[in-house]
Amino acid sequence: MQDEDGFFGEDIAATYDESSADMFQPEAVDPAVDVLAELAGDGRALELGIGTGRIALPLARRGVTVHGIDMSRAMVARLRAKPGGDAIDVAIGDFATTRVAGTFAAAYLVFNTINNLTTQDAQVACFRNAAAHLRPGGCFVVEVGVPELRRLPPGQNAVPFHISPTRWAFDTYDVATQAMSSNYVTIVDGRAEYWSVPFRYVWPAELDLMARLAGLRLRHRWEDWTRAPFTSESSRHVSVWEKPAD
């Protein structure tokens, strides 16, 4: 059930790091931090949807001043409890509209978090909010998957991405509205527990238009944080838009 923390309340926050353990490994974190530290340079960085600090904490250890926005007090409490977490300023609120003081060299959204905004209007507002926080020449970075619609045969709307004796997970897609959801069924003590999170999937070209509406222009698009080329076979992308210096 959704609470004041959205879909990332205490029950999810309590096990979030463990359930996403692969994304906390150095091979997943270090390349992202390398890119973001380079883009931030001697400036500040703003993470939209900072969560438990998977990226913010190692980025701060690189000497970058990091600020965050997140709706979930429960997730932010986990960030605060980690070494260095209490030194990161976090505003509680919707990252599509919440403002913090000052300007930033880089703003970023990672791990499909742009899809947590479930309407096109909210996603457009997010780009405008990010742009408003950037100093001239600053960059907005988004890491997000490419919708896997090619895996949908006629008449099917679900794509499984994890199957084991105790856990099943699948995404559902509505190609008419771009609504999707990630669904999880977990067996605990012989009983099934179900959890679902709604998203809105978005195409790279659509993101480019959102960026243009916000006064940003595309600088880079890679397949991943290692800066591998983005191709028609890429399942995700890391895109960097910049705010013109003039």
mmCIF file of C-alpha atoms in Angstrom:
data_model
loop_
_atom_site.group_PDB
_atom_site.id
_atom_site.type_symbol
_atom_site.label_atom_id
_atom_site.label_comp_id
_atom_site.label_asym_id
_atom_site.label_seq_id
_atom_site.Cartn_x
_atom_site.Cartn_y
_atom_site.Cartn_z
ATOM 1 C CA MET A 1 0.000 0.000 0.000
ATOM 2 C CA GLN A 2 1.236 3.507 -0.797
ATOM 3 C CA ASP A 3 1.949 5.816 2.157
ATOM 4 C CA GLU A 4 3.287 9.355 2.588
ATOM 5 C CA ASP A 5 6.668 8.128 1.334
ATOM 6 C CA GLY A 6 5.116 7.041 -1.967
ATOM 7 C CA PHE A 7 5.992 3.487 -2.942
ATOM 8 C CA PHE A 8 9.249 3.507 -0.965
ATOM 9 C CA GLY A 9 8.069 3.496 2.618
ATOM 10 C CA GLU A 10 9.536 1.780 5.651
ATOM 11 C CA ASP A 11 8.792 -1.751 4.451
ATOM 12 C CA ILE A 12 10.759 -1.205 1.228
ATOM 13 C CA ALA A 13 13.487 1.005 2.725
ATOM 14 C CA ALA A 14 14.304 -1.610 5.373
ATOM 15 C CA THR A 15 15.556 -4.092 2.746
ATOM 16 C CA TYR A 16 16.265 -1.845 -0.235
ATOM 17 C CA ASP A 17 20.061 -2.088 -0.158
ATOM 18 C CA GLU A 18 19.962 -5.869 0.174
ATOM 19 C CA SER A 19 17.345 -6.355 -2.552
ATOM 20 C CA SER A 20 19.405 -4.182 -4.931
ATOM 21 C CA ALA A 21 22.761 -5.550 -3.804
ATOM 22 C CA ASP A 22 24.166 -5.923 -7.329
ATOM 23 C CA MET A 23 23.735 -2.194 -7.929
ATOM 24 C CA PHE A 24 25.824 -1.428 -4.816
ATOM 25 C CA GLN A 25 28.844 -3.374 -6.075
ATOM 26 C CA PRO A 26 31.942 -1.345 -7.067
ATOM 27 C CA GLU A 27 31.621 -2.383 -10.718
ATOM 28 C CA ALA A 28 28.170 -0.742 -10.807
ATOM 29 C CA VAL A 29 28.930 2.290 -8.638
ATOM 30 C CA ASP A 30 32.463 3.348 -9.579
ATOM 31 C CA PRO A 31 31.892 4.080 -13.308
ATOM 32 C CA ALA A 32 28.856 6.233 -12.466
ATOM 33 C CA VAL A 33 30.761 8.149 -9.820
ATOM 34 C CA ASP A 34 33.672 8.652 -12.239
ATOM 35 C CA VAL A 35 31.389 10.313 -14.803
ATOM 36 C CA LEU A 36 29.500 12.425 -12.271
ATOM 37 C CA ALA A 37 32.660 13.592 -10.500
ATOM 38 C CA GLU A 38 34.108 14.668 -13.855
ATOM 39 C CA LEU A 39 30.951 16.588 -14.788
ATOM 40 C CA ALA A 40 30.686 18.241 -11.370
ATOM 41 C CA GLY A 41 34.331 19.325 -11.392
ATOM 42 C CA ASP A 42 34.760 22.007 -8.745
ATOM 43 C CA GLY A 43 31.003 22.577 -8.495
ATOM 44 C CA ARG A 44 28.154 21.032 -6.550
ATOM 45 C CA ALA A 45 26.001 18.051 -7.574
ATOM 46 C CA LEU A 46 22.270 17.529 -7.037
ATOM 47 C CA GLU A 47 20.796 14.030 -6.963
ATOM 48 C CA LEU A 48 17.088 13.745 -7.731
ATOM 49 C CA GLY A 49 15.755 10.700 -5.901
ATOM 50 C CA ILE A 50 18.803 10.333 -3.661
ATOM 51 C CA GLY A 51 17.391 7.315 -1.820
ATOM 52 C CA THR A 52 19.786 5.575 0.570
ATOM 53 C CA GLY A 53 22.863 7.225 -0.934
ATOM 54 C CA ARG A 54 24.169 4.509 -3.265
ATOM 55 C CA ILE A 55 25.737 7.132 -5.566
ATOM 56 C CA ALA A 56 25.696 10.254 -3.387
ATOM 57 C CA LEU A 57 27.939 8.899 -0.635
ATOM 58 C CA PRO A 58 30.833 7.710 -2.836
ATOM 59 C CA LEU A 59 30.517 10.882 -4.910
ATOM 60 C CA ALA A 60 30.825 12.961 -1.741
ATOM 61 C CA ARG A 61 33.904 10.938 -0.786
ATOM 62 C CA ARG A 62 35.452 12.147 -4.055
ATOM 63 C CA GLY A 63 35.252 15.682 -2.689
ATOM 64 C CA VAL A 64 32.056 16.732 -4.485
ATOM 65 C CA THR A 65 29.485 18.626 -2.423
ATOM 66 C CA VAL A 66 26.263 16.652 -2.937
ATOM 67 C CA HIS A 67 22.713 17.727 -2.203
ATOM 68 C CA GLY A 68 19.604 15.611 -2.688
ATOM 69 C CA ILE A 69 15.843 15.598 -3.119
ATOM 70 C CA ASP A 70 13.678 12.609 -2.211
ATOM 71 C CA MET A 71 10.052 12.021 -1.267
ATOM 72 C CA SER A 72 10.764 9.038 0.991
ATOM 73 C CA ARG A 73 11.684 9.915 4.563
ATOM 74 C CA ALA A 74 12.296 6.215 5.211
ATOM 75 C CA MET A 75 14.912 5.956 2.446
ATOM 76 C CA VAL A 76 16.599 9.182 3.540
ATOM 77 C CA ALA A 77 16.745 7.884 7.123
ATOM 78 C CA ARG A 78 18.885 4.980 5.828
ATOM 79 C CA LEU A 79 21.163 7.494 4.102
ATOM 80 C CA ARG A 80 21.486 9.493 7.311
ATOM 81 C CA ALA A 81 22.491 6.374 9.267
ATOM 82 C CA LYS A 82 25.457 5.634 6.991
ATOM 83 C CA PRO A 83 28.945 7.109 7.525
ATOM 84 C CA GLY A 84 28.953 10.578 5.992
ATOM 85 C CA GLY A 85 25.219 10.551 5.381
ATOM 86 C CA ASP A 86 24.457 13.265 7.899
ATOM 87 C CA ALA A 87 26.720 15.673 5.965
ATOM 88 C CA ILE A 88 24.523 15.548 2.849
ATOM 89 C CA ASP A 89 21.684 18.068 2.730
ATOM 90 C CA VAL A 90 18.431 16.474 1.553
ATOM 91 C CA ALA A 91 15.128 18.209 0.834
ATOM 92 C CA ILE A 92 12.049 16.037 1.319
ATOM 93 C CA GLY A 93 9.681 16.425 -1.618
ATOM 94 C CA ASP A 94 8.797 15.571 -5.201
ATOM 95 C CA PHE A 95 11.970 15.914 -7.272
ATOM 96 C CA ALA A 96 9.952 17.128 -10.264
ATOM 97 C CA THR A 97 9.052 20.348 -8.452
ATOM 98 C CA THR A 98 11.031 20.743 -5.214
ATOM 99 C CA ARG A 99 13.678 23.475 -5.271
ATOM 100 C CA VAL A 100 16.837 23.813 -3.205
ATOM 101 C CA ALA A 101 19.028 26.852 -2.803
ATOM 102 C CA GLY A 102 21.907 27.693 -5.103
ATOM 103 C CA THR A 103 23.090 26.402 -8.463
ATOM 104 C CA PHE A 104 24.819 23.183 -9.425
ATOM 105 C CA ALA A 105 27.384 21.979 -11.934
ATOM 106 C CA ALA A 106 25.556 18.671 -12.330
ATOM 107 C CA ALA A 107 22.124 17.248 -11.559
ATOM 108 C CA TYR A 108 21.420 13.580 -12.041
ATOM 109 C CA LEU A 109 18.803 10.803 -11.971
ATOM 110 C CA VAL A 110 20.030 7.203 -11.917
ATOM 111 C CA PHE A 111 18.715 3.622 -11.927
ATOM 112 C CA ASN A 112 15.478 4.306 -13.904
ATOM 113 C CA THR A 113 14.273 6.870 -11.362
ATOM 114 C CA ILE A 114 12.872 9.171 -14.091
ATOM 115 C CA ASN A 115 10.250 6.448 -14.634
ATOM 116 C CA ASN A 116 8.940 6.940 -11.091
ATOM 117 C CA LEU A 117 7.263 10.039 -12.473
ATOM 118 C CA THR A 118 4.188 8.403 -13.961
ATOM 119 C CA THR A 119 2.977 11.152 -16.304
ATOM 120 C CA GLN A 120 4.605 12.933 -19.196
ATOM 121 C CA ASP A 121 3.801 16.282 -17.585
ATOM 122 C CA ALA A 122 5.717 15.292 -14.450
ATOM 123 C CA GLN A 123 8.707 14.153 -16.483
ATOM 124 C CA VAL A 124 8.714 17.437 -18.424
ATOM 125 C CA ALA A 125 8.510 19.323 -15.106
ATOM 126 C CA CYS A 126 11.478 17.326 -13.828
ATOM 127 C CA PHE A 127 13.641 18.462 -16.746
ATOM 128 C CA ARG A 128 12.624 22.061 -16.148
ATOM 129 C CA ASN A 129 13.357 21.709 -12.439
ATOM 130 C CA ALA A 130 16.788 20.228 -13.131
ATOM 131 C CA ALA A 131 17.579 22.980 -15.647
ATOM 132 C CA ALA A 132 16.545 25.671 -13.158
ATOM 133 C CA HIS A 133 19.099 24.295 -10.679
ATOM 134 C CA LEU A 134 22.006 24.212 -13.146
ATOM 135 C CA ARG A 135 24.568 26.919 -13.564
ATOM 136 C CA PRO A 136 25.394 27.918 -17.177
ATOM 137 C CA GLY A 137 27.381 25.069 -18.709
ATOM 138 C CA GLY A 138 26.029 22.614 -16.121
ATOM 139 C CA CYS A 139 24.745 19.156 -17.038
ATOM 140 C CA PHE A 140 21.686 17.028 -16.339
ATOM 141 C CA VAL A 141 22.360 13.263 -16.429
ATOM 142 C CA VAL A 142 19.733 10.511 -16.695
ATOM 143 C CA GLU A 143 20.332 6.753 -16.555
ATOM 144 C CA VAL A 144 17.299 4.777 -17.719
ATOM 145 C CA GLY A 145 16.394 1.591 -19.555
ATOM 146 C CA VAL A 146 15.168 1.390 -23.118
ATOM 147 C CA PRO A 147 11.601 -0.034 -23.134
ATOM 148 C CA GLU A 148 11.750 -3.730 -23.984
ATOM 149 C CA LEU A 149 8.717 -3.754 -26.224
ATOM 150 C CA ARG A 150 10.446 -5.958 -28.807
ATOM 151 C CA ARG A 151 10.167 -8.783 -26.263
ATOM 152 C CA LEU A 152 6.358 -8.560 -26.277
ATOM 153 C CA PRO A 153 4.699 -11.015 -28.678
ATOM 154 C CA PRO A 154 1.202 -10.156 -29.955
ATOM 155 C CA GLY A 155 -1.371 -10.326 -27.182
ATOM 156 C CA GLN A 156 1.155 -10.288 -24.322
ATOM 157 C CA ASN A 157 1.835 -7.370 -21.993
ATOM 158 C CA ALA A 158 4.316 -8.848 -19.491
ATOM 159 C CA VAL A 159 8.089 -9.407 -19.623
ATOM 160 C CA PRO A 160 9.659 -11.532 -16.833
ATOM 161 C CA PHE A 161 13.070 -10.456 -15.553
ATOM 162 C CA HIS A 162 13.591 -12.789 -12.568
ATOM 163 C CA ILE A 163 12.366 -16.317 -11.935
ATOM 164 C CA SER A 164 13.480 -18.481 -9.010
ATOM 165 C CA PRO A 165 11.820 -20.958 -6.626
ATOM 166 C CA THR A 166 11.100 -18.170 -4.130
ATOM 167 C CA ARG A 167 10.792 -15.018 -6.251
ATOM 168 C CA TRP A 168 9.141 -14.028 -9.525
ATOM 169 C CA ALA A 169 9.425 -10.581 -11.040
ATOM 170 C CA PHE A 170 7.986 -9.161 -14.232
ATOM 171 C CA ASP A 171 7.254 -5.852 -15.944
ATOM 172 C CA THR A 172 3.921 -5.049 -17.565
ATOM 173 C CA TYR A 173 3.489 -2.537 -20.386
ATOM 174 C CA ASP A 174 0.571 -0.544 -21.797
ATOM 175 C CA VAL A 175 1.812 0.594 -25.201
ATOM 176 C CA ALA A 176 -1.115 3.000 -25.628
ATOM 177 C CA THR A 177 -0.300 5.099 -22.538
ATOM 178 C CA GLN A 178 3.373 4.195 -21.829
ATOM 179 C CA ALA A 179 2.269 3.087 -18.377
ATOM 180 C CA MET A 180 4.223 0.172 -16.977
ATOM 181 C CA SER A 181 4.721 -1.527 -13.650
ATOM 182 C CA SER A 182 7.284 -3.743 -11.997
ATOM 183 C CA ASN A 183 5.685 -6.617 -10.122
ATOM 184 C CA TYR A 184 7.227 -8.926 -7.530
ATOM 185 C CA VAL A 185 5.924 -12.146 -6.007
ATOM 186 C CA THR A 186 8.012 -13.506 -3.119
ATOM 187 C CA ILE A 187 7.445 -16.746 -1.223
ATOM 188 C CA VAL A 188 8.000 -16.290 2.521
ATOM 189 C CA ASP A 189 7.326 -19.232 4.855
ATOM 190 C CA GLY A 190 5.177 -20.858 2.201
ATOM 191 C CA ARG A 191 3.055 -17.755 1.621
ATOM 192 C CA ALA A 192 3.145 -15.469 -1.404
ATOM 193 C CA GLU A 193 3.700 -11.739 -0.913
ATOM 194 C CA TYR A 194 3.009 -9.373 -3.815
ATOM 195 C CA TRP A 195 4.378 -5.874 -4.452
ATOM 196 C CA SER A 196 3.933 -3.635 -7.476
ATOM 197 C CA VAL A 197 5.363 -0.225 -8.426
ATOM 198 C CA PRO A 198 3.935 1.922 -11.252
ATOM 199 C CA PHE A 199 6.185 3.666 -13.770
ATOM 200 C CA ARG A 200 6.007 5.498 -17.068
ATOM 201 C CA TYR A 201 8.517 4.359 -19.651
ATOM 202 C CA VAL A 202 10.103 6.957 -21.887
ATOM 203 C CA TRP A 203 12.067 6.842 -25.128
ATOM 204 C CA PRO A 204 15.469 8.520 -25.707
ATOM 205 C CA ALA A 205 14.039 10.819 -28.392
ATOM 206 C CA GLU A 206 11.208 11.806 -26.057
ATOM 207 C CA LEU A 207 13.728 12.712 -23.365
ATOM 208 C CA ASP A 208 15.590 14.861 -25.896
ATOM 209 C CA LEU A 209 12.403 16.824 -26.559
ATOM 210 C CA MET A 210 11.852 17.272 -22.826
ATOM 211 C CA ALA A 211 15.393 18.585 -22.582
ATOM 212 C CA ARG A 212 14.801 21.050 -25.423
ATOM 213 C CA LEU A 213 11.662 22.328 -23.697
ATOM 214 C CA ALA A 214 13.819 22.975 -20.638
ATOM 215 C CA GLY A 215 16.480 24.805 -22.642
ATOM 216 C CA LEU A 216 19.008 21.950 -22.563
ATOM 217 C CA ARG A 217 20.880 20.296 -25.428
ATOM 218 C CA LEU A 218 22.262 16.785 -25.761
ATOM 219 C CA ARG A 219 26.000 16.480 -25.154
ATOM 220 C CA HIS A 220 26.472 12.695 -24.778
ATOM 221 C CA ARG A 221 24.493 9.468 -24.979
ATOM 222 C CA TRP A 222 26.197 6.234 -23.985
ATOM 223 C CA GLU A 223 25.018 2.678 -23.425
ATOM 224 C CA ASP A 224 26.269 2.730 -19.841
ATOM 225 C CA TRP A 225 28.560 4.543 -17.433
ATOM 226 C CA THR A 226 31.666 3.098 -19.093
ATOM 227 C CA ARG A 227 30.785 5.331 -22.086
ATOM 228 C CA ALA A 228 30.239 2.408 -24.447
ATOM 229 C CA PRO A 229 28.502 3.517 -27.663
ATOM 230 C CA PHE A 230 24.705 3.610 -27.611
ATOM 231 C CA THR A 231 23.251 1.419 -30.376
ATOM 232 C CA SER A 232 19.914 0.032 -31.504
ATOM 233 C CA GLU A 233 20.669 -3.066 -29.401
ATOM 234 C CA SER A 234 21.345 -1.150 -26.158
ATOM 235 C CA SER A 235 18.990 -2.011 -23.314
ATOM 236 C CA ARG A 236 19.667 1.219 -21.424
ATOM 237 C CA HIS A 237 21.391 4.554 -21.822
ATOM 238 C CA VAL A 238 23.167 7.273 -19.887
ATOM 239 C CA SER A 239 22.334 10.647 -21.437
ATOM 240 C CA VAL A 240 23.938 13.998 -20.652
ATOM 241 C CA TRP A 241 22.260 17.303 -21.549
ATOM 242 C CA GLU A 242 23.942 20.633 -20.941
ATOM 243 C CA LYS A 243 22.660 24.095 -20.148
ATOM 244 C CA PRO A 244 24.145 26.534 -22.675
ATOM 245 C CA ALA A 245 26.887 28.664 -21.197
ATOM 246 C CA ASP A 246 25.409 31.791 -22.750
#
